[in-house]
Amino acid sequence: MRLSFLGLGTMGTPMALNLSRQFPVTIWNRSPSKCTPLRQKGLTIGETPAKVASQSDIIFTMLFDGPAVESILTPEFKSALRGKTLINTSSVTVECSHCLASQVHAVGVHFIEMPVSGSKVPVEQGRLVAADSCGRLLRADWIWAYDEVCGEPVSYYDDGGAGRVCESGERAGLDLKAFGRVLGAGSLVSLYSGLKVEKMVMGHWGAQETVRDCFNITELIRGATGEVDAEAPLIALCGELYGMAVEAGLEVKDMVAVMKVLSKEA
């Protein structure tokens, strides 16, 4: 099985290197200088995204943003993808992901959206957390490649773009159980986060700490920082949200009920 990797930034370079430990990998980057160190490690450098895709069975992309992804979607690139699997790990908008999916599906490409969570150390260790948009059967065809990049279970979604709604809230279609699995697999996991996600999943708003108490605490912190002429922008934002929740009649509910304000349910 031949793999390729497009985009060799902070995340892409170690991801490509991890894949190359078990499989032949062809690489491409907009700035060719980033490819040279990887050639010395046995990876093959491709001339263009289209030529790279033509030599590969599975193509990974880890490009900077949506416009960078869209810039490689030339007719030649899409033609070279026909009958192959494209796995996009780039950070892009839901709209960009849907656009990408529709364009490559039209030419007979298996498209997998796989946003990853992690930073330099986890990616170098092959311990990224990912949420993919493919079904279990399709995933079985490339699980061996995934295992070289990510060390945690995948959360499953039905269509391209769904993996991005973790950042948009339940109103946008977030699967809270899937969100809990992704959060629980990452570096931010804690007993506290587990308890709060469980309450959101179950819809149990009985207070462990009330919205009203949280609002009062933010007001105390804002007062204290104001006395020493310090800035606390995140506390101010939290205070605003808790204040809105109080006004919405949620003051005696658990602090996570603030999500009702964010989703405009209150």
PDB file of C-alpha atoms in Angstrom:
ATOM      1  CA  MET A   1       0.000   0.000   0.000  1.00  0.00           C
ATOM      2  CA  ARG A   2       1.450   3.337  -1.106  1.00  0.00           C
ATOM      3  CA  LEU A   3       0.882   6.431   1.025  1.00  0.00           C
ATOM      4  CA  SER A   4       1.469  10.107   0.397  1.00  0.00           C
ATOM      5  CA  PHE A   5       1.449  13.172   2.605  1.00  0.00           C
ATOM      6  CA  LEU A   6       0.770  16.734   1.452  1.00  0.00           C
ATOM      7  CA  GLY A   7       1.827  19.463   3.884  1.00  0.00           C
ATOM      8  CA  LEU A   8       4.925  19.338   6.066  1.00  0.00           C
ATOM      9  CA  GLY A   9       4.354  21.848   8.825  1.00  0.00           C
ATOM     10  CA  THR A  10       4.695  21.351  12.574  1.00  0.00           C
ATOM     11  CA  MET A  11       2.120  18.545  12.525  1.00  0.00           C
ATOM     12  CA  GLY A  12       2.537  17.182   9.015  1.00  0.00           C
ATOM     13  CA  THR A  13       6.253  16.415   9.178  1.00  0.00           C
ATOM     14  CA  PRO A  14       6.110  14.059  12.185  1.00  0.00           C
ATOM     15  CA  MET A  15       2.874  12.504  10.909  1.00  0.00           C
ATOM     16  CA  ALA A  16       4.570  11.660   7.620  1.00  0.00           C
ATOM     17  CA  LEU A  17       7.625  10.310   9.429  1.00  0.00           C
ATOM     18  CA  ASN A  18       5.466   8.108  11.643  1.00  0.00           C
ATOM     19  CA  LEU A  19       3.725   6.645   8.597  1.00  0.00           C
ATOM     20  CA  SER A  20       7.062   6.012   6.900  1.00  0.00           C
ATOM     21  CA  ARG A  21       8.146   3.677   9.700  1.00  0.00           C
ATOM     22  CA  GLN A  22       5.871   1.011   8.259  1.00  0.00           C
ATOM     23  CA  PHE A  23       4.936   2.120   4.744  1.00  0.00           C
ATOM     24  CA  PRO A  24       6.455   3.814   1.683  1.00  0.00           C
ATOM     25  CA  VAL A  25       5.509   7.496   1.764  1.00  0.00           C
ATOM     26  CA  THR A  26       5.744  10.148  -0.940  1.00  0.00           C
ATOM     27  CA  ILE A  27       5.656  13.756   0.280  1.00  0.00           C
ATOM     28  CA  TRP A  28       4.939  17.214  -1.107  1.00  0.00           C
ATOM     29  CA  ASN A  29       5.118  20.687   0.401  1.00  0.00           C
ATOM     30  CA  ARG A  30       4.596  24.143  -1.045  1.00  0.00           C
ATOM     31  CA  SER A  31       8.059  25.121   0.253  1.00  0.00           C
ATOM     32  CA  PRO A  32      10.356  22.375  -1.122  1.00  0.00           C
ATOM     33  CA  SER A  33      13.051  23.070   1.484  1.00  0.00           C
ATOM     34  CA  LYS A  34      10.965  21.273   4.109  1.00  0.00           C
ATOM     35  CA  CYS A  35      11.110  18.077   2.062  1.00  0.00           C
ATOM     36  CA  THR A  36      14.892  17.736   2.019  1.00  0.00           C
ATOM     37  CA  PRO A  37      15.377  16.489   5.626  1.00  0.00           C
ATOM     38  CA  LEU A  38      12.708  13.842   5.037  1.00  0.00           C
ATOM     39  CA  ARG A  39      14.385  12.590   1.869  1.00  0.00           C
ATOM     40  CA  GLN A  40      17.387  11.795   4.054  1.00  0.00           C
ATOM     41  CA  LYS A  41      15.082   9.647   6.191  1.00  0.00           C
ATOM     42  CA  GLY A  42      13.938   7.587   3.226  1.00  0.00           C
ATOM     43  CA  LEU A  43      10.774   9.410   2.105  1.00  0.00           C
ATOM     44  CA  THR A  44      10.235  10.156  -1.595  1.00  0.00           C
ATOM     45  CA  ILE A  45       9.660  13.737  -2.754  1.00  0.00           C
ATOM     46  CA  GLY A  46       6.893  14.341  -5.285  1.00  0.00           C
ATOM     47  CA  GLU A  47       6.892  17.189  -7.803  1.00  0.00           C
ATOM     48  CA  THR A  48       3.230  18.210  -7.602  1.00  0.00           C
ATOM     49  CA  PRO A  49       0.141  17.125  -5.615  1.00  0.00           C
ATOM     50  CA  ALA A  50      -1.257  15.515  -8.764  1.00  0.00           C
ATOM     51  CA  LYS A  51       1.883  13.469  -9.413  1.00  0.00           C
ATOM     52  CA  VAL A  52       2.040  12.467  -5.764  1.00  0.00           C
ATOM     53  CA  ALA A  53      -1.588  11.318  -5.847  1.00  0.00           C
ATOM     54  CA  SER A  54      -1.031   9.345  -9.038  1.00  0.00           C
ATOM     55  CA  GLN A  55       1.660   7.313  -7.247  1.00  0.00           C
ATOM     56  CA  SER A  56      -0.397   6.652  -4.104  1.00  0.00           C
ATOM     57  CA  ASP A  57      -3.314   4.600  -2.825  1.00  0.00           C
ATOM     58  CA  ILE A  58      -4.044   6.741   0.242  1.00  0.00           C
ATOM     59  CA  ILE A  59      -3.372  10.478   0.305  1.00  0.00           C
ATOM     60  CA  PHE A  60      -3.165  12.474   3.536  1.00  0.00           C
ATOM     61  CA  THR A  61      -3.456  16.271   3.587  1.00  0.00           C
ATOM     62  CA  MET A  62      -2.294  18.484   6.455  1.00  0.00           C
ATOM     63  CA  LEU A  63      -2.338  21.940   4.912  1.00  0.00           C
ATOM     64  CA  PHE A  64      -2.525  25.287   6.693  1.00  0.00           C
ATOM     65  CA  ASP A  65      -6.140  26.270   6.014  1.00  0.00           C
ATOM     66  CA  GLY A  66      -9.079  26.047   3.645  1.00  0.00           C
ATOM     67  CA  PRO A  67      -7.592  28.192   0.860  1.00  0.00           C
ATOM     68  CA  ALA A  68      -4.424  26.060   0.952  1.00  0.00           C
ATOM     69  CA  VAL A  69      -6.531  22.925   0.552  1.00  0.00           C
ATOM     70  CA  GLU A  70      -8.586  24.461  -2.237  1.00  0.00           C
ATOM     71  CA  SER A  71      -5.422  25.548  -4.071  1.00  0.00           C
ATOM     72  CA  ILE A  72      -4.413  21.939  -4.768  1.00  0.00           C
ATOM     73  CA  LEU A  73      -7.850  20.905  -6.087  1.00  0.00           C
ATOM     74  CA  THR A  74      -6.830  21.187  -9.715  1.00  0.00           C
ATOM     75  CA  PRO A  75      -8.449  19.016 -12.390  1.00  0.00           C
ATOM     76  CA  GLU A  76      -5.204  17.035 -12.604  1.00  0.00           C
ATOM     77  CA  PHE A  77      -5.183  16.379  -8.855  1.00  0.00           C
ATOM     78  CA  LYS A  78      -8.807  15.277  -8.742  1.00  0.00           C
ATOM     79  CA  SER A  79      -8.279  13.015 -11.755  1.00  0.00           C
ATOM     80  CA  ALA A  80      -5.266  11.405 -10.061  1.00  0.00           C
ATOM     81  CA  LEU A  81      -7.401  10.723  -6.971  1.00  0.00           C
ATOM     82  CA  ARG A  82     -10.018   8.657  -8.808  1.00  0.00           C
ATOM     83  CA  GLY A  83     -10.676   5.353  -7.036  1.00  0.00           C
ATOM     84  CA  LYS A  84      -8.368   6.229  -4.132  1.00  0.00           C
ATOM     85  CA  THR A  85      -8.758   7.416  -0.536  1.00  0.00           C
ATOM     86  CA  LEU A  86      -8.207  11.031   0.508  1.00  0.00           C
ATOM     87  CA  ILE A  87      -7.830  11.693   4.241  1.00  0.00           C
ATOM     88  CA  ASN A  88      -7.967  15.381   5.179  1.00  0.00           C
ATOM     89  CA  THR A  89      -6.441  16.204   8.572  1.00  0.00           C
ATOM     90  CA  SER A  90      -6.175  19.943   7.867  1.00  0.00           C
ATOM     91  CA  SER A  91      -7.986  22.494  10.046  1.00  0.00           C
ATOM     92  CA  VAL A  92     -10.713  23.872   7.788  1.00  0.00           C
ATOM     93  CA  THR A  93     -14.267  25.132   8.111  1.00  0.00           C
ATOM     94  CA  VAL A  94     -17.277  22.839   7.844  1.00  0.00           C
ATOM     95  CA  GLU A  95     -18.146  24.524   4.550  1.00  0.00           C
ATOM     96  CA  CYS A  96     -14.685  23.864   3.143  1.00  0.00           C
ATOM     97  CA  SER A  97     -14.849  20.241   4.223  1.00  0.00           C
ATOM     98  CA  HIS A  98     -18.236  19.768   2.546  1.00  0.00           C
ATOM     99  CA  CYS A  99     -16.936  21.443  -0.610  1.00  0.00           C
ATOM    100  CA  LEU A 100     -13.873  19.216  -0.639  1.00  0.00           C
ATOM    101  CA  ALA A 101     -15.997  16.117  -0.057  1.00  0.00           C
ATOM    102  CA  SER A 102     -18.422  16.961  -2.872  1.00  0.00           C
ATOM    103  CA  GLN A 103     -15.645  17.664  -5.366  1.00  0.00           C
ATOM    104  CA  VAL A 104     -13.703  14.456  -4.740  1.00  0.00           C
ATOM    105  CA  HIS A 105     -16.809  12.274  -4.381  1.00  0.00           C
ATOM    106  CA  ALA A 106     -17.807  13.437  -7.854  1.00  0.00           C
ATOM    107  CA  VAL A 107     -14.726  11.754  -9.326  1.00  0.00           C
ATOM    108  CA  GLY A 108     -15.061   8.522  -7.361  1.00  0.00           C
ATOM    109  CA  VAL A 109     -12.837   9.217  -4.347  1.00  0.00           C
ATOM    110  CA  HIS A 110     -13.263   7.826  -0.844  1.00  0.00           C
ATOM    111  CA  PHE A 111     -13.128  10.965   1.300  1.00  0.00           C
ATOM    112  CA  ILE A 112     -12.376  10.818   5.019  1.00  0.00           C
ATOM    113  CA  GLU A 113     -12.381  13.895   7.206  1.00  0.00           C
ATOM    114  CA  MET A 114     -10.032  13.287  10.137  1.00  0.00           C
ATOM    115  CA  PRO A 115      -9.373  16.415  12.230  1.00  0.00           C
ATOM    116  CA  VAL A 116      -6.709  15.707  14.831  1.00  0.00           C
ATOM    117  CA  SER A 117      -6.108  17.076  18.303  1.00  0.00           C
ATOM    118  CA  GLY A 118      -2.641  17.345  19.799  1.00  0.00           C
ATOM    119  CA  SER A 119       0.576  19.306  19.625  1.00  0.00           C
ATOM    120  CA  LYS A 120       4.270  18.728  18.888  1.00  0.00           C
ATOM    121  CA  VAL A 121       5.056  16.076  21.489  1.00  0.00           C
ATOM    122  CA  PRO A 122       1.910  13.933  21.003  1.00  0.00           C
ATOM    123  CA  VAL A 123       2.264  14.021  17.224  1.00  0.00           C
ATOM    124  CA  GLU A 124       5.906  12.957  17.411  1.00  0.00           C
ATOM    125  CA  GLN A 125       4.875  10.084  19.668  1.00  0.00           C
ATOM    126  CA  GLY A 126       2.061   9.047  17.347  1.00  0.00           C
ATOM    127  CA  ARG A 127      -0.460   9.849  20.063  1.00  0.00           C
ATOM    128  CA  LEU A 128      -2.811  12.256  18.325  1.00  0.00           C
ATOM    129  CA  VAL A 129      -6.546  12.063  18.945  1.00  0.00           C
ATOM    130  CA  ALA A 130      -8.734  11.981  15.844  1.00  0.00           C
ATOM    131  CA  ALA A 131     -12.406  12.040  14.916  1.00  0.00           C
ATOM    132  CA  ASP A 132     -13.062  10.578  11.492  1.00  0.00           C
ATOM    133  CA  SER A 133     -16.098  10.861   9.252  1.00  0.00           C
ATOM    134  CA  CYS A 134     -15.991   7.395   7.737  1.00  0.00           C
ATOM    135  CA  GLY A 135     -17.954   4.307   8.635  1.00  0.00           C
ATOM    136  CA  ARG A 136     -16.499   1.301  10.416  1.00  0.00           C
ATOM    137  CA  LEU A 137     -16.220  -0.795   7.258  1.00  0.00           C
ATOM    138  CA  LEU A 138     -14.275   1.821   5.309  1.00  0.00           C
ATOM    139  CA  ARG A 139     -12.132   2.546   8.334  1.00  0.00           C
ATOM    140  CA  ALA A 140     -11.132  -1.117   8.480  1.00  0.00           C
ATOM    141  CA  ASP A 141      -9.432  -0.680   5.103  1.00  0.00           C
ATOM    142  CA  TRP A 142      -6.941   1.855   6.437  1.00  0.00           C
ATOM    143  CA  ILE A 143      -6.803   1.273  10.209  1.00  0.00           C
ATOM    144  CA  TRP A 144      -3.160   0.199   9.938  1.00  0.00           C
ATOM    145  CA  ALA A 145      -2.209   3.663   8.633  1.00  0.00           C
ATOM    146  CA  TYR A 146      -4.239   5.384  11.311  1.00  0.00           C
ATOM    147  CA  ASP A 147      -2.464   3.445  14.047  1.00  0.00           C
ATOM    148  CA  GLU A 148       0.864   4.989  13.050  1.00  0.00           C
ATOM    149  CA  VAL A 149      -0.471   8.519  13.522  1.00  0.00           C
ATOM    150  CA  CYS A 150      -2.999   8.338  16.350  1.00  0.00           C
ATOM    151  CA  GLY A 151      -2.850   6.428  19.571  1.00  0.00           C
ATOM    152  CA  GLU A 152      -6.449   6.841  20.713  1.00  0.00           C
ATOM    153  CA  PRO A 153      -9.819   5.461  19.576  1.00  0.00           C
ATOM    154  CA  VAL A 154     -11.658   7.259  16.810  1.00  0.00           C
ATOM    155  CA  SER A 155     -15.127   8.715  17.202  1.00  0.00           C
ATOM    156  CA  TYR A 156     -17.355   7.784  14.283  1.00  0.00           C
ATOM    157  CA  TYR A 157     -19.413  10.175  12.161  1.00  0.00           C
ATOM    158  CA  ASP A 158     -21.560   9.564   9.123  1.00  0.00           C
ATOM    159  CA  ASP A 159     -20.544  12.281   6.684  1.00  0.00           C
ATOM    160  CA  GLY A 160     -17.759  14.665   5.808  1.00  0.00           C
ATOM    161  CA  GLY A 161     -17.924  17.831   7.879  1.00  0.00           C
ATOM    162  CA  ALA A 162     -19.440  16.211  10.951  1.00  0.00           C
ATOM    163  CA  GLY A 163     -16.071  15.835  12.594  1.00  0.00           C
ATOM    164  CA  ARG A 164     -15.809  19.626  12.771  1.00  0.00           C
ATOM    165  CA  VAL A 165     -18.997  20.305  14.713  1.00  0.00           C
ATOM    166  CA  CYS A 166     -17.271  19.532  17.997  1.00  0.00           C
ATOM    167  CA  GLU A 167     -16.361  23.209  17.910  1.00  0.00           C
ATOM    168  CA  SER A 168     -19.896  24.376  17.131  1.00  0.00           C
ATOM    169  CA  GLY A 169     -22.063  22.909  19.881  1.00  0.00           C
ATOM    170  CA  GLU A 170     -25.014  20.590  20.139  1.00  0.00           C
ATOM    171  CA  ARG A 171     -27.206  22.979  18.156  1.00  0.00           C
ATOM    172  CA  ALA A 172     -24.957  22.338  15.149  1.00  0.00           C
ATOM    173  CA  GLY A 173     -25.394  18.588  15.486  1.00  0.00           C
ATOM    174  CA  LEU A 174     -22.711  17.680  17.996  1.00  0.00           C
ATOM    175  CA  ASP A 175     -22.846  14.096  19.203  1.00  0.00           C
ATOM    176  CA  LEU A 176     -22.155  14.674  22.901  1.00  0.00           C
ATOM    177  CA  LYS A 177     -21.143  11.067  23.490  1.00  0.00           C
ATOM    178  CA  ALA A 178     -18.611  11.269  20.676  1.00  0.00           C
ATOM    179  CA  PHE A 179     -17.404  14.603  22.010  1.00  0.00           C
ATOM    180  CA  GLY A 180     -16.918  13.010  25.414  1.00  0.00           C
ATOM    181  CA  ARG A 181     -14.814  10.222  23.911  1.00  0.00           C
ATOM    182  CA  VAL A 182     -12.620  12.711  22.048  1.00  0.00           C
ATOM    183  CA  LEU A 183     -12.189  14.888  25.140  1.00  0.00           C
ATOM    184  CA  GLY A 184     -11.483  11.841  27.288  1.00  0.00           C
ATOM    185  CA  ALA A 185      -8.730  10.694  24.964  1.00  0.00           C
ATOM    186  CA  GLY A 186      -6.871  14.009  24.913  1.00  0.00           C
ATOM    187  CA  SER A 187      -4.533  15.846  27.227  1.00  0.00           C
ATOM    188  CA  LEU A 188      -7.356  17.920  28.785  1.00  0.00           C
ATOM    189  CA  VAL A 189      -9.083  14.889  30.268  1.00  0.00           C
ATOM    190  CA  SER A 190      -9.845  15.026  33.983  1.00  0.00           C
ATOM    191  CA  LEU A 191     -12.304  13.592  36.476  1.00  0.00           C
ATOM    192  CA  TYR A 192     -14.037  16.974  36.381  1.00  0.00           C
ATOM    193  CA  SER A 193     -14.478  17.044  32.600  1.00  0.00           C
ATOM    194  CA  GLY A 194     -15.791  13.480  32.651  1.00  0.00           C
ATOM    195  CA  LEU A 195     -18.456  14.362  35.207  1.00  0.00           C
ATOM    196  CA  LYS A 196     -19.582  17.442  33.300  1.00  0.00           C
ATOM    197  CA  VAL A 197     -19.777  15.718  29.919  1.00  0.00           C
ATOM    198  CA  GLU A 198     -21.816  12.930  31.494  1.00  0.00           C
ATOM    199  CA  LYS A 199     -24.288  15.491  32.875  1.00  0.00           C
ATOM    200  CA  MET A 200     -24.630  17.061  29.428  1.00  0.00           C
ATOM    201  CA  VAL A 201     -25.151  13.684  27.762  1.00  0.00           C
ATOM    202  CA  MET A 202     -27.810  12.665  30.287  1.00  0.00           C
ATOM    203  CA  GLY A 203     -29.428  16.115  30.385  1.00  0.00           C
ATOM    204  CA  HIS A 204     -29.157  16.176  34.171  1.00  0.00           C
ATOM    205  CA  TRP A 205     -28.930  19.768  35.365  1.00  0.00           C
ATOM    206  CA  GLY A 206     -29.029  19.117  39.129  1.00  0.00           C
ATOM    207  CA  ALA A 207     -26.403  21.384  40.646  1.00  0.00           C
ATOM    208  CA  GLN A 208     -22.969  20.255  41.735  1.00  0.00           C
ATOM    209  CA  GLU A 209     -22.086  23.925  41.510  1.00  0.00           C
ATOM    210  CA  THR A 210     -24.792  26.354  40.502  1.00  0.00           C
ATOM    211  CA  VAL A 211     -24.731  28.867  37.692  1.00  0.00           C
ATOM    212  CA  ARG A 212     -25.435  31.554  40.298  1.00  0.00           C
ATOM    213  CA  ASP A 213     -22.374  30.580  42.350  1.00  0.00           C
ATOM    214  CA  CYS A 214     -20.168  30.600  39.263  1.00  0.00           C
ATOM    215  CA  PHE A 215     -21.457  34.034  38.294  1.00  0.00           C
ATOM    216  CA  ASN A 216     -20.734  35.375  41.781  1.00  0.00           C
ATOM    217  CA  ILE A 217     -17.200  33.945  41.681  1.00  0.00           C
ATOM    218  CA  THR A 218     -16.478  35.599  38.344  1.00  0.00           C
ATOM    219  CA  GLU A 219     -17.712  38.900  39.756  1.00  0.00           C
ATOM    220  CA  LEU A 220     -15.379  38.525  42.760  1.00  0.00           C
ATOM    221  CA  ILE A 221     -12.420  37.819  40.474  1.00  0.00           C
ATOM    222  CA  ARG A 222     -13.244  40.740  38.215  1.00  0.00           C
ATOM    223  CA  GLY A 223     -13.466  43.015  41.240  1.00  0.00           C
ATOM    224  CA  ALA A 224     -10.121  41.822  42.595  1.00  0.00           C
ATOM    225  CA  THR A 225      -8.323  42.208  39.274  1.00  0.00           C
ATOM    226  CA  GLY A 226      -9.862  45.635  38.812  1.00  0.00           C
ATOM    227  CA  GLU A 227      -8.440  46.775  42.139  1.00  0.00           C
ATOM    228  CA  VAL A 228      -4.895  46.039  40.961  1.00  0.00           C
ATOM    229  CA  ASP A 229      -5.542  47.318  37.425  1.00  0.00           C
ATOM    230  CA  ALA A 230      -5.097  43.838  35.906  1.00  0.00           C
ATOM    231  CA  GLU A 231      -6.860  42.348  32.890  1.00  0.00           C
ATOM    232  CA  ALA A 232      -8.939  39.150  33.056  1.00  0.00           C
ATOM    233  CA  PRO A 233     -10.647  38.858  29.644  1.00  0.00           C
ATOM    234  CA  LEU A 234     -11.554  35.173  29.956  1.00  0.00           C
ATOM    235  CA  ILE A 235     -13.121  35.708  33.383  1.00  0.00           C
ATOM    236  CA  ALA A 236     -15.082  38.619  31.913  1.00  0.00           C
ATOM    237  CA  LEU A 237     -16.361  36.376  29.131  1.00  0.00           C
ATOM    238  CA  CYS A 238     -17.309  33.623  31.584  1.00  0.00           C
ATOM    239  CA  GLY A 239     -19.055  36.197  33.761  1.00  0.00           C
ATOM    240  CA  GLU A 240     -21.048  37.449  30.789  1.00  0.00           C
ATOM    241  CA  LEU A 241     -22.185  33.923  29.901  1.00  0.00           C
ATOM    242  CA  TYR A 242     -23.096  33.034  33.482  1.00  0.00           C
ATOM    243  CA  GLY A 243     -24.925  36.355  33.782  1.00  0.00           C
ATOM    244  CA  MET A 244     -26.963  35.510  30.690  1.00  0.00           C
ATOM    245  CA  ALA A 245     -27.754  32.097  32.184  1.00  0.00           C
ATOM    246  CA  VAL A 246     -28.940  33.740  35.413  1.00  0.00           C
ATOM    247  CA  GLU A 247     -31.183  36.083  33.440  1.00  0.00           C
ATOM    248  CA  ALA A 248     -32.549  33.058  31.578  1.00  0.00           C
ATOM    249  CA  GLY A 249     -33.699  31.500  34.850  1.00  0.00           C
ATOM    250  CA  LEU A 250     -30.960  28.889  35.122  1.00  0.00           C
ATOM    251  CA  GLU A 251     -29.345  30.254  38.284  1.00  0.00           C
ATOM    252  CA  VAL A 252     -29.979  27.135  40.427  1.00  0.00           C
ATOM    253  CA  LYS A 253     -29.003  24.670  37.692  1.00  0.00           C
ATOM    254  CA  ASP A 254     -25.553  23.132  37.374  1.00  0.00           C
ATOM    255  CA  MET A 255     -22.893  25.312  35.804  1.00  0.00           C
ATOM    256  CA  VAL A 256     -22.934  23.248  32.585  1.00  0.00           C
ATOM    257  CA  ALA A 257     -26.478  24.488  31.961  1.00  0.00           C
ATOM    258  CA  VAL A 258     -24.756  27.520  30.463  1.00  0.00           C
ATOM    259  CA  MET A 259     -24.705  25.419  27.289  1.00  0.00           C
ATOM    260  CA  LYS A 260     -28.427  26.210  26.982  1.00  0.00           C
ATOM    261  CA  VAL A 261     -27.487  29.851  26.560  1.00  0.00           C
ATOM    262  CA  LEU A 262     -24.849  29.012  23.985  1.00  0.00           C
ATOM    263  CA  SER A 263     -27.318  26.870  22.039  1.00  0.00           C
ATOM    264  CA  LYS A 264     -30.064  29.506  22.479  1.00  0.00           C
ATOM    265  CA  GLU A 265     -32.382  27.003  24.150  1.00  0.00           C
ATOM    266  CA  ALA A 266     -32.953  29.106  27.268  1.00  0.00           C
TER     267      ALA A 266
END
